[in-house]
CSV table of C-alpha atoms and ligand atoms in Angstrom, one decimal:
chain,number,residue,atom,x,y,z
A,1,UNK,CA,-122.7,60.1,-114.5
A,2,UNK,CA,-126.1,58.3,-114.1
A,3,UNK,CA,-129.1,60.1,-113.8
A,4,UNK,CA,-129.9,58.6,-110.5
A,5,UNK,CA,-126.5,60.4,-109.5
A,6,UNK,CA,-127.1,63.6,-110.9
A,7,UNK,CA,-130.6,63.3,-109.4
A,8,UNK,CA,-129.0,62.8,-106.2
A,9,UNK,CA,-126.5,65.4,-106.3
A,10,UNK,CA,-128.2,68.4,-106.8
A,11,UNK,CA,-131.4,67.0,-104.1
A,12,UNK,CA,-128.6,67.3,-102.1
A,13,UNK,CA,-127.5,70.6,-103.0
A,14,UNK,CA,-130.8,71.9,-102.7
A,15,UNK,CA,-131.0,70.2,-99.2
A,16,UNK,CA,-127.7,71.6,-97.9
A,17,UNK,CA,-128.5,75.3,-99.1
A,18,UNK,CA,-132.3,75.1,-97.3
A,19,UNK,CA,-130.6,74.0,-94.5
A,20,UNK,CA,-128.2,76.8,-94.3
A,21,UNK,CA,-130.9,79.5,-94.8
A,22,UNK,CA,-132.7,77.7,-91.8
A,23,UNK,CA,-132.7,79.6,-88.5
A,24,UNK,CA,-133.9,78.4,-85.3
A,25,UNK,CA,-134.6,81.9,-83.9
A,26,UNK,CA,-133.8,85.2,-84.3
A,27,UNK,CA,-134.2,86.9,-80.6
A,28,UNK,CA,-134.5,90.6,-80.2
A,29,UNK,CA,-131.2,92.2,-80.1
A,30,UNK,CA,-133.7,94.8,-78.1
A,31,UNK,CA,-130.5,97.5,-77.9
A,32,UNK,CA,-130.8,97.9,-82.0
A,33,UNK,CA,-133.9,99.8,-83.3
A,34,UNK,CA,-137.0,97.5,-84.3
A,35,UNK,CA,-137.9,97.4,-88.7
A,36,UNK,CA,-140.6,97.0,-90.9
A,37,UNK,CA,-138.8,93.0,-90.7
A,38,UNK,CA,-138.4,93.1,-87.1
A,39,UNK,CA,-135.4,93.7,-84.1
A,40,UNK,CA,-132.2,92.4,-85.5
A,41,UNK,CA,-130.9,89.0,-84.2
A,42,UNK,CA,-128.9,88.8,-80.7
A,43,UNK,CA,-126.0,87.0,-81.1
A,44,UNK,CA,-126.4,83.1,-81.1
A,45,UNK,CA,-124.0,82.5,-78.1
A,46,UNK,CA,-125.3,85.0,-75.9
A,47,UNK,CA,-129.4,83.7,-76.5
A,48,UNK,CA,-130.6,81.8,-72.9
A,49,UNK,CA,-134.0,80.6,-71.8
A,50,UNK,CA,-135.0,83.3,-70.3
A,51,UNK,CA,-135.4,85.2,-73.8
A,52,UNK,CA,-138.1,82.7,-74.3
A,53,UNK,CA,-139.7,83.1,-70.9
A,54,UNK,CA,-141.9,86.3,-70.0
A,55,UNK,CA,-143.4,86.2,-66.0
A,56,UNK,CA,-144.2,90.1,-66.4
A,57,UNK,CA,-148.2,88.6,-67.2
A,58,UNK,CA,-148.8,87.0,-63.7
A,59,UNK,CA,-149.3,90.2,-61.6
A,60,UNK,CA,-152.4,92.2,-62.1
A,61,UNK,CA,-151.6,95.9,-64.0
A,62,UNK,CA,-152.5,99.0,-61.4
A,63,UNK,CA,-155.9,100.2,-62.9
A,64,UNK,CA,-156.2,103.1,-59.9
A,65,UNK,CA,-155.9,105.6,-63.4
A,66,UNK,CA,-158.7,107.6,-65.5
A,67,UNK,CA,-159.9,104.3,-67.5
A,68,UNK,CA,-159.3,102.2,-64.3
A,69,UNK,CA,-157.8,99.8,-66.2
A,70,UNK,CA,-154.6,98.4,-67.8
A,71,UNK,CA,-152.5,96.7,-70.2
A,72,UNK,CA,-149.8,95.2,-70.1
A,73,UNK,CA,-147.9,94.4,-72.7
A,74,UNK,CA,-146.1,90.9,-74.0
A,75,UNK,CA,-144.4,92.5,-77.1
A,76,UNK,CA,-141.4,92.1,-78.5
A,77,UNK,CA,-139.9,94.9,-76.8
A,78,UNK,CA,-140.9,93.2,-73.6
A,79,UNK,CA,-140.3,89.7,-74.4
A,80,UNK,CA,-137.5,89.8,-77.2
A,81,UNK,CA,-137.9,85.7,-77.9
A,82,UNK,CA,-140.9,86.6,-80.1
A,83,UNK,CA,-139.1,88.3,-82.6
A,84,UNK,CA,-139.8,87.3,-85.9
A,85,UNK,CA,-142.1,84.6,-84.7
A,86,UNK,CA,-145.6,86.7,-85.9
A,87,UNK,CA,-147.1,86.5,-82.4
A,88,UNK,CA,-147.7,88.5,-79.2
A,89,UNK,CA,-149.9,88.4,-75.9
A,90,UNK,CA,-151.1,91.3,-73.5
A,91,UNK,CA,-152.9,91.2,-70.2
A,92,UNK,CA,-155.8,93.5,-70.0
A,93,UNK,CA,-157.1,94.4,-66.1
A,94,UNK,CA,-160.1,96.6,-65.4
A,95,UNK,CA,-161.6,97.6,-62.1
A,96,UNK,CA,-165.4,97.9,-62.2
A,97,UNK,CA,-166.9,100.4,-64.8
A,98,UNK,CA,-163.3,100.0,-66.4
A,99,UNK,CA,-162.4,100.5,-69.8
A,100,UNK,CA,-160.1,100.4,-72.6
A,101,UNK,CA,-161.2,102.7,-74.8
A,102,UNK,CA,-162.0,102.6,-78.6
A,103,UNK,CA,-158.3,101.4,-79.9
A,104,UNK,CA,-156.7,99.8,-83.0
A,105,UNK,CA,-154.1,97.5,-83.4
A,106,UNK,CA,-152.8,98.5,-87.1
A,107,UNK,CA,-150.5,95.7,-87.3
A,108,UNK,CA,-152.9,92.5,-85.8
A,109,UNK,CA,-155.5,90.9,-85.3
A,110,UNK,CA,-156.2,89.9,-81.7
A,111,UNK,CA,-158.3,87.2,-79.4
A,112,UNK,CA,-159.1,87.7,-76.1
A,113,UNK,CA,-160.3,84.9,-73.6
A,114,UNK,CA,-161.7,86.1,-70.3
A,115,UNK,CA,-160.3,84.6,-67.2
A,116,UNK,CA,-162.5,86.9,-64.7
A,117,UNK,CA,-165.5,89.0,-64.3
A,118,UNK,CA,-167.6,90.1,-67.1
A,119,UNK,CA,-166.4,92.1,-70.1
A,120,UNK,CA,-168.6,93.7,-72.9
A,121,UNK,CA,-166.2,94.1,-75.9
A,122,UNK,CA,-167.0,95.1,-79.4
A,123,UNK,CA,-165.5,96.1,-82.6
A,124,UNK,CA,-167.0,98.3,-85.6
A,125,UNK,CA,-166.2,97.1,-89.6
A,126,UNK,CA,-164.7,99.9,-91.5
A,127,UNK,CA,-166.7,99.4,-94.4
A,128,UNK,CA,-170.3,99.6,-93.2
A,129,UNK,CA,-169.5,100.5,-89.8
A,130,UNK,CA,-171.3,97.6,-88.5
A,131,UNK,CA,-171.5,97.1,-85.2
A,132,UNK,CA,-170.2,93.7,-83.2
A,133,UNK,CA,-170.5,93.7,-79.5
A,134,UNK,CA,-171.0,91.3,-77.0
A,135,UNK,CA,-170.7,89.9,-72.7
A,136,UNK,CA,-168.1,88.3,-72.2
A,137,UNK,CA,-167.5,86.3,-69.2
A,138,UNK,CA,-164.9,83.2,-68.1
A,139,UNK,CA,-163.7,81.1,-70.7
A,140,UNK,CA,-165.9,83.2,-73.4
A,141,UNK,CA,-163.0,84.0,-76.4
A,142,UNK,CA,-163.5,86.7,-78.6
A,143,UNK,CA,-161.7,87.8,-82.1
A,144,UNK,CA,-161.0,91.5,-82.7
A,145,UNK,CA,-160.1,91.8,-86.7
A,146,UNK,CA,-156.8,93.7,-87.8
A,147,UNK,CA,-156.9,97.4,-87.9
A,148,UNK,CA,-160.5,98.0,-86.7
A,149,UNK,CA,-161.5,100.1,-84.0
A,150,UNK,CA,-162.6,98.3,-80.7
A,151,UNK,CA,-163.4,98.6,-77.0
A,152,UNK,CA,-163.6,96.5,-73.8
A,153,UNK,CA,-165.4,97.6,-71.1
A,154,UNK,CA,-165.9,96.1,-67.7
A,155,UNK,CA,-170.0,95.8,-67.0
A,156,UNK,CA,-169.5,93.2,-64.3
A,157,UNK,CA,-169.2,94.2,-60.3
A,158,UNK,CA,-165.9,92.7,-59.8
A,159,UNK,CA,-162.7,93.0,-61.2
A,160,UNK,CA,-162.0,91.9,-64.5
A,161,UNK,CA,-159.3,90.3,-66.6
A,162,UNK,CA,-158.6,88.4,-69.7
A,163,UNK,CA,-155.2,87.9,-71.8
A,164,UNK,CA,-154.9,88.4,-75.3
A,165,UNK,CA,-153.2,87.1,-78.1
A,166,UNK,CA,-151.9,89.2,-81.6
A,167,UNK,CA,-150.7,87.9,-85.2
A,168,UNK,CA,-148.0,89.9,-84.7
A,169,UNK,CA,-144.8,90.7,-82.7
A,170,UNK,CA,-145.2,94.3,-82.3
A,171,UNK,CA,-149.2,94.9,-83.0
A,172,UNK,CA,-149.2,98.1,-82.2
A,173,UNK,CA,-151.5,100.3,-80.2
A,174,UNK,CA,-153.8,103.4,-81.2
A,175,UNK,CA,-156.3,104.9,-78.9
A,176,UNK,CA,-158.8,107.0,-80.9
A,177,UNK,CA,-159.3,109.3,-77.6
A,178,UNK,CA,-155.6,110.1,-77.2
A,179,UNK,CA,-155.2,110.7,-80.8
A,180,UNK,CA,-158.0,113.5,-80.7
A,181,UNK,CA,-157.0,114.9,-77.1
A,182,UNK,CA,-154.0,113.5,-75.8
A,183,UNK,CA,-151.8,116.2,-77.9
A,184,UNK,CA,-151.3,119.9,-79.5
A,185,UNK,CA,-154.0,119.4,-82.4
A,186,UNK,CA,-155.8,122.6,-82.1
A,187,UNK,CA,-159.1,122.4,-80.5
A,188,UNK,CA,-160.8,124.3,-83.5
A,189,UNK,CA,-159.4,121.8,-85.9
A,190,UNK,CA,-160.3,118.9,-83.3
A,191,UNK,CA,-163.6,120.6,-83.9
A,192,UNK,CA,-164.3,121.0,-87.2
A,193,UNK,CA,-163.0,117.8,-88.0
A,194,UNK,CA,-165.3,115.9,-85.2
A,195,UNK,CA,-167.9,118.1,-85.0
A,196,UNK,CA,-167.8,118.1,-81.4
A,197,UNK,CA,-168.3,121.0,-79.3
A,198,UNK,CA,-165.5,122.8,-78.7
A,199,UNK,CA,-166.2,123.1,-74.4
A,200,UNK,CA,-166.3,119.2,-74.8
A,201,UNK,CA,-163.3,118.9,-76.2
A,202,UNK,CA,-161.4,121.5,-73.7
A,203,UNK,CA,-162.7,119.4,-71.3
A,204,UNK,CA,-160.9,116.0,-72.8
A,205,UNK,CA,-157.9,117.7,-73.6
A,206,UNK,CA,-157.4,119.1,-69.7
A,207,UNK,CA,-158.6,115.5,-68.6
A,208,UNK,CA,-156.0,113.6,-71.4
A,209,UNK,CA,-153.4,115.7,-71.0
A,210,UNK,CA,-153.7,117.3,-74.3
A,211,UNK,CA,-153.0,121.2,-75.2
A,212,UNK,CA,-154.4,123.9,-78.1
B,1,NAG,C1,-151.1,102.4,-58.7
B,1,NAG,O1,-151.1,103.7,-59.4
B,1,NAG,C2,-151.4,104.8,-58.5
B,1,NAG,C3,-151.5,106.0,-59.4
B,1,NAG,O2,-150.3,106.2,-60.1
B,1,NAG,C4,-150.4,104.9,-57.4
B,1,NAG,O3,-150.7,105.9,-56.5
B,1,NAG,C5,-150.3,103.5,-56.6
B,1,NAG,O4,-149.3,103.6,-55.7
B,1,NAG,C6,-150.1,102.4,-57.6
B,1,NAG,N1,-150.3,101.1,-56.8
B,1,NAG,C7,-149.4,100.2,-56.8
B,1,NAG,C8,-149.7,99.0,-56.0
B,1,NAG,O5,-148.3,100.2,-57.5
């Protein structure tokens, strides 16, 4: 054999083996568990447009609730076609004086773009705890990096809203808040390890829902 020909053979090898390893898509099979490496794939035969189509962002969330505002979520458990893809989107509506409060997204980054209304959103570094915050109004874009702790509040008179995009599938969702009153953590330990008063944190406990 030539060495053009063995050239040729094993490009060809090498081709036909990348291709076979090639997948298109791998929609959420949403009735499995997610991983660490995502939902795994619904079966090929069975995938239609609509796993690739989400309408669930075009009506405004119900923000009549104690941070008069809401997100709603384009996640892979809501919209199974982005499995696997790294990426994710969110619609966040706030009533005036709104809020979502201090949160991080452990698994994304995020950017926001304002559609509506006026929204002062910040985020604080974890290393100097420097602080980055901001007005936002209608067509202003904004980038929250991974894993920090952020806010957006609504400091405009009318109603708010802005969509959001993640790095991630399933970016996940913390609020600092719920995580200190939302649950049984006793309030003396919510205490000594805040320092807060401990009448201020009965208080957010009764108002979050939490208990202890
Ligand atoms: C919004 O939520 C409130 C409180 O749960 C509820 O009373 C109200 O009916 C909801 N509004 C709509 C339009 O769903």
């Amino acid at each position: 054999m030539k060495m053009i020909h063995i050239i040729f053979l094993v490009v060809s090898i090498l081709f036909s083996t990348s291709n076979a390893l090639t997948q298109d898509f791998c929609v959420a099979d949403v009735k499995a568990s997610d991983t660490p490496a995502g939902f795994p794939c619904k079966n090929a035969a069975d995938v239609t447009v609509d796993d690739f189509v989400f309408d669930g962002l075009k009506m405004s969330g119900n923000t009549t609730n104690i941070i008069s505002a809401a997100v709603t979520p384009a996640f892979v458990a809501q919209f199974p076609g982005l499995n696997g893809l790294g990426l994710s989107m969110a619609r966040l509506d706030l009533a005036p004086k709104g809020v979502i409060p201090f949160h991080t997204h452990p698994a994304a980054s995020e950017i926001l773009v304002v559609l509506r209304g006026a929204i002062t959103a910040g985020f604080v570094s974890s290393s100097a705890n420097t602080v980055y915050v901001k007005t936002l109004r209608k067509g202003d874009i904004m980038v929250f990096p991974q894993g920090l702790l952020h806010f957006q509040l609504n400091t405009g008179k009318t109603h708010a809203n802005a969509f959001v995009s993640f790095n991630s599938p399933n970016p996940g969702l913390q609020i600092l808040d719920f995580a200190l009153f939302a649950n049984n953590l006793p309030s003396s330990l919510v205490g000594a390890t805040t320092f807060l008063d401990l009448a201020q944190i009965k208080k957010l406990k009764s108002v979050l829902g939490g208990s202890g």
